[in-house]
Amino acid sequence: MTRWYAERKRDYYYKEAKKHGYRARSAFKLLQIHRRYNILKKNGIVIDLGASPGGWSQVASKFASKVIAVDLQPMQPIENVIFIQGDITEDSTIEKIKEHVEEADAVISDASPNISGNYTLDQARSIWICQHALKIAKEFLREGGNFVCKVFEGEDYPEFLKDVKRCFRMVKSHAPQASRKKSSEIYVVAKGYTKIF
Ligand SMILES: C[S@@+](CC[C@H](N)C(=O)[O-])C[C@H]1O[C@@H](n2cnc3c(N)ncnc32)[C@H](O)[C@@H]1O
């Protein structure tokens, strides 16, 4: 993909986000993932990790009866969305989620670390966040629930994918159209959670 084309695409999704009232272009990534894999159940409960500024929560709240959104950064309110400001790698954040829900139908994570420019480091940080997103999925998902997680591809990715495959019926790696082609981000889409004891 040429730089010109990548910029046109960025610009296209930026304008579309404005037109549809989404706070972030990333809203289209979740919409595209949902259209393809049917992740968000009507009237279900969704936990959205790394939620700020709120594009994914806006999309999720159109389907779900309740969305719990978590981020290190603050987030402007959205109807039907309970916001928790916290770090998803900390147990205290899990306890705060428990104050609002016992179980969820989907756990979705678009959380990503601050980019340092050192790819090895950034990829390791991304995997660390993903491992905690998976931990939260295992803690809250009902049998049959779904999990979506953004991950930077690299050395530790295959091992993470294996961990996800251990507890879901169907697991795919997916790059939505709205992701930039050059980007190394990929979304793990996992359906049909099965509790393993
Ligand atoms: C790409 S943005 C998410 C965009 C969001 N999905 C949307 O549609 O508006 C990534 C977010 O992950 C959050 N994040 C990174 N590490 C986190 C952590 N350990 N706990 C909670 N949030 C985290 C960042 O603060 C940032 O807001």
mmCIF file of N, CA and C in Angstrom, residues 30 40-41 43-52 54-70 75 77-84 97 100-101 103-108:
data_model
loop_
_atom_site.group_PDB
_atom_site.id
_atom_site.type_symbol
_atom_site.label_atom_id
_atom_site.label_comp_id
_atom_site.label_asym_id
_atom_site.label_seq_id
_atom_site.Cartn_x
_atom_site.Cartn_y
_atom_site.Cartn_z
ATOM 1 N N LEU A 30 -14.155 -2.108 15.175
ATOM 2 C CA LEU A 30 -15.058 -3.005 15.909
ATOM 3 C C LEU A 30 -16.295 -3.325 15.069
ATOM 4 N N LEU A 40 -21.031 -9.138 19.124
ATOM 5 C CA LEU A 40 -21.808 -8.412 20.140
ATOM 6 C C LEU A 40 -23.258 -8.896 20.145
ATOM 7 N N LYS A 41 -23.637 -9.504 21.279
ATOM 8 C CA LYS A 41 -24.977 -10.070 21.384
ATOM 9 C C LYS A 41 -25.976 -8.960 21.715
ATOM 10 N N ASN A 43 -28.591 -7.017 23.614
ATOM 11 C CA ASN A 43 -28.894 -6.926 25.051
ATOM 12 C C ASN A 43 -27.910 -7.665 25.962
ATOM 13 N N GLY A 44 -26.736 -7.929 25.458
ATOM 14 C CA GLY A 44 -25.729 -8.608 26.283
ATOM 15 C C GLY A 44 -24.969 -7.620 27.169
ATOM 16 N N ILE A 45 -23.973 -8.159 27.876
ATOM 17 C CA ILE A 45 -23.105 -7.321 28.714
ATOM 18 C C ILE A 45 -21.691 -7.364 28.120
ATOM 19 N N VAL A 46 -21.106 -6.174 27.954
ATOM 20 C CA VAL A 46 -19.787 -6.086 27.322
ATOM 21 C C VAL A 46 -18.807 -5.395 28.269
ATOM 22 N N ILE A 47 -17.603 -5.942 28.370
ATOM 23 C CA ILE A 47 -16.522 -5.253 29.083
ATOM 24 C C ILE A 47 -15.524 -4.769 28.026
ATOM 25 N N ASP A 48 -15.321 -3.453 27.995
ATOM 26 C CA ASP A 48 -14.474 -2.818 26.970
ATOM 27 C C ASP A 48 -13.187 -2.318 27.633
ATOM 28 N N LEU A 49 -12.060 -2.938 27.293
ATOM 29 C CA LEU A 49 -10.786 -2.617 27.955
ATOM 30 C C LEU A 49 -9.935 -1.707 27.072
ATOM 31 N N GLY A 50 -9.365 -0.673 27.661
ATOM 32 C CA GLY A 50 -8.629 0.326 26.875
ATOM 33 C C GLY A 50 -9.627 1.115 26.051
ATOM 34 N N ALA A 51 -10.632 1.655 26.735
ATOM 35 C CA ALA A 51 -11.847 2.142 26.055
ATOM 36 C C ALA A 51 -11.795 3.592 25.592
ATOM 37 N N SER A 52 -10.939 4.385 26.190
ATOM 38 C CA SER A 52 -10.958 5.830 25.930
ATOM 39 C C SER A 52 -10.371 6.157 24.531
ATOM 40 N N GLY A 54 -13.581 6.302 23.521
ATOM 41 C CA GLY A 54 -14.932 5.751 23.639
ATOM 42 C C GLY A 54 -15.585 5.254 22.359
ATOM 43 N N GLY A 55 -14.816 5.197 21.264
ATOM 44 C CA GLY A 55 -15.399 4.728 19.995
ATOM 45 C C GLY A 55 -15.985 3.322 20.098
ATOM 46 N N TRP A 56 -15.229 2.401 20.682
ATOM 47 C CA TRP A 56 -15.707 1.012 20.792
ATOM 48 C C TRP A 56 -16.906 0.945 21.744
ATOM 49 N N SER A 57 -16.848 1.716 22.821
ATOM 50 C CA SER A 57 -17.976 1.708 23.764
ATOM 51 C C SER A 57 -19.235 2.240 23.089
ATOM 52 N N GLN A 58 -19.074 3.253 22.219
ATOM 53 C CA GLN A 58 -20.244 3.774 21.494
ATOM 54 C C GLN A 58 -20.865 2.671 20.630
ATOM 55 N N VAL A 59 -20.008 1.926 19.933
ATOM 56 C CA VAL A 59 -20.515 0.836 19.073
ATOM 57 C C VAL A 59 -21.150 -0.244 19.946
ATOM 58 N N ALA A 60 -20.435 -0.666 20.996
ATOM 59 C CA ALA A 60 -20.936 -1.753 21.852
ATOM 60 C C ALA A 60 -22.267 -1.382 22.488
ATOM 61 N N SER A 61 -22.420 -0.118 22.866
ATOM 62 C CA SER A 61 -23.646 0.291 23.570
ATOM 63 C C SER A 61 -24.868 0.278 22.650
ATOM 64 N N LYS A 62 -24.646 0.219 21.339
ATOM 65 C CA LYS A 62 -25.786 0.114 20.413
ATOM 66 C C LYS A 62 -26.396 -1.287 20.463
ATOM 67 N N PHE A 63 -25.596 -2.275 20.888
ATOM 68 C CA PHE A 63 -26.067 -3.660 20.925
ATOM 69 C C PHE A 63 -26.370 -4.093 22.366
ATOM 70 N N ALA A 64 -25.486 -3.721 23.273
ATOM 71 C CA ALA A 64 -25.529 -4.268 24.630
ATOM 72 C C ALA A 64 -26.528 -3.536 25.521
ATOM 73 N N SER A 65 -26.936 -4.218 26.597
ATOM 74 C CA SER A 65 -27.777 -3.540 27.589
ATOM 75 C C SER A 65 -26.887 -2.813 28.600
ATOM 76 N N LYS A 66 -25.650 -3.312 28.744
ATOM 77 C CA LYS A 66 -24.723 -2.662 29.678
ATOM 78 C C LYS A 66 -23.289 -2.816 29.169
ATOM 79 N N VAL A 67 -22.528 -1.725 29.229
ATOM 80 C CA VAL A 67 -21.113 -1.782 28.852
ATOM 81 C C VAL A 67 -20.304 -1.264 30.043
ATOM 82 N N ILE A 68 -19.274 -2.026 30.411
ATOM 83 C CA ILE A 68 -18.334 -1.549 31.424
ATOM 84 C C ILE A 68 -17.062 -1.188 30.673
ATOM 85 N N ALA A 69 -16.694 0.081 30.729
ATOM 86 C CA ALA A 69 -15.522 0.546 29.987
ATOM 87 C C ALA A 69 -14.408 0.861 30.976
ATOM 88 N N VAL A 70 -13.182 0.437 30.646
ATOM 89 C CA VAL A 70 -12.047 0.655 31.553
ATOM 90 C C VAL A 70 -10.898 1.297 30.779
ATOM 91 N N MET A 75 -12.682 9.324 30.428
ATOM 92 C CA MET A 75 -13.533 9.199 29.232
ATOM 93 C C MET A 75 -14.833 9.971 29.452
ATOM 94 N N PRO A 77 -18.755 10.736 29.390
ATOM 95 C CA PRO A 77 -19.844 9.765 29.562
ATOM 96 C C PRO A 77 -20.532 9.354 28.253
ATOM 97 N N ILE A 78 -21.027 8.106 28.242
ATOM 98 C CA ILE A 78 -21.837 7.570 27.132
ATOM 99 C C ILE A 78 -23.015 6.860 27.789
ATOM 100 N N GLU A 79 -24.195 6.990 27.205
ATOM 101 C CA GLU A 79 -25.380 6.334 27.773
ATOM 102 C C GLU A 79 -25.180 4.816 27.827
ATOM 103 N N ASN A 80 -25.635 4.189 28.914
ATOM 104 C CA ASN A 80 -25.508 2.727 29.101
ATOM 105 C C ASN A 80 -24.089 2.246 29.341
ATOM 106 N N VAL A 81 -23.150 3.177 29.501
ATOM 107 C CA VAL A 81 -21.748 2.777 29.698
ATOM 108 C C VAL A 81 -21.285 3.222 31.086
ATOM 109 N N ILE A 82 -20.794 2.252 31.860
ATOM 110 C CA ILE A 82 -20.221 2.572 33.175
ATOM 111 C C ILE A 82 -18.721 2.660 32.983
ATOM 112 N N PHE A 83 -18.138 3.775 33.366
ATOM 113 C CA PHE A 83 -16.705 3.943 33.139
ATOM 114 C C PHE A 83 -15.914 3.761 34.430
ATOM 115 N N ILE A 84 -14.843 2.969 34.332
ATOM 116 C CA ILE A 84 -13.923 2.795 35.463
ATOM 117 C C ILE A 84 -12.552 3.286 35.013
ATOM 118 N N ILE A 97 -14.501 -3.827 38.593
ATOM 119 C CA ILE A 97 -15.427 -4.345 37.566
ATOM 120 C C ILE A 97 -16.486 -5.212 38.262
ATOM 121 N N HIS A 100 -19.794 -4.036 39.438
ATOM 122 C CA HIS A 100 -20.842 -3.715 38.457
ATOM 123 C C HIS A 100 -21.399 -4.918 37.712
ATOM 124 N N VAL A 101 -20.576 -5.942 37.487
ATOM 125 C CA VAL A 101 -21.060 -7.138 36.772
ATOM 126 C C VAL A 101 -20.452 -8.409 37.346
ATOM 127 N N GLU A 103 -20.949 -11.388 35.292
ATOM 128 C CA GLU A 103 -20.611 -12.111 34.064
ATOM 129 C C GLU A 103 -20.785 -11.206 32.863
ATOM 130 N N ALA A 104 -20.086 -11.549 31.778
ATOM 131 C CA ALA A 104 -20.222 -10.754 30.549
ATOM 132 C C ALA A 104 -20.369 -11.688 29.349
ATOM 133 N N ASP A 105 -20.982 -11.152 28.291
ATOM 134 C CA ASP A 105 -21.138 -11.923 27.045
ATOM 135 C C ASP A 105 -19.953 -11.697 26.105
ATOM 136 N N ALA A 106 -19.304 -10.529 26.272
ATOM 137 C CA ALA A 106 -18.124 -10.259 25.446
ATOM 138 C C ALA A 106 -17.132 -9.409 26.233
ATOM 139 N N VAL A 107 -15.848 -9.728 26.064
ATOM 140 C CA VAL A 107 -14.769 -8.873 26.575
ATOM 141 C C VAL A 107 -13.990 -8.423 25.336
ATOM 142 N N ILE A 108 -13.914 -7.112 25.167
ATOM 143 C CA ILE A 108 -13.232 -6.584 23.975
ATOM 144 C C ILE A 108 -12.107 -5.672 24.452
#
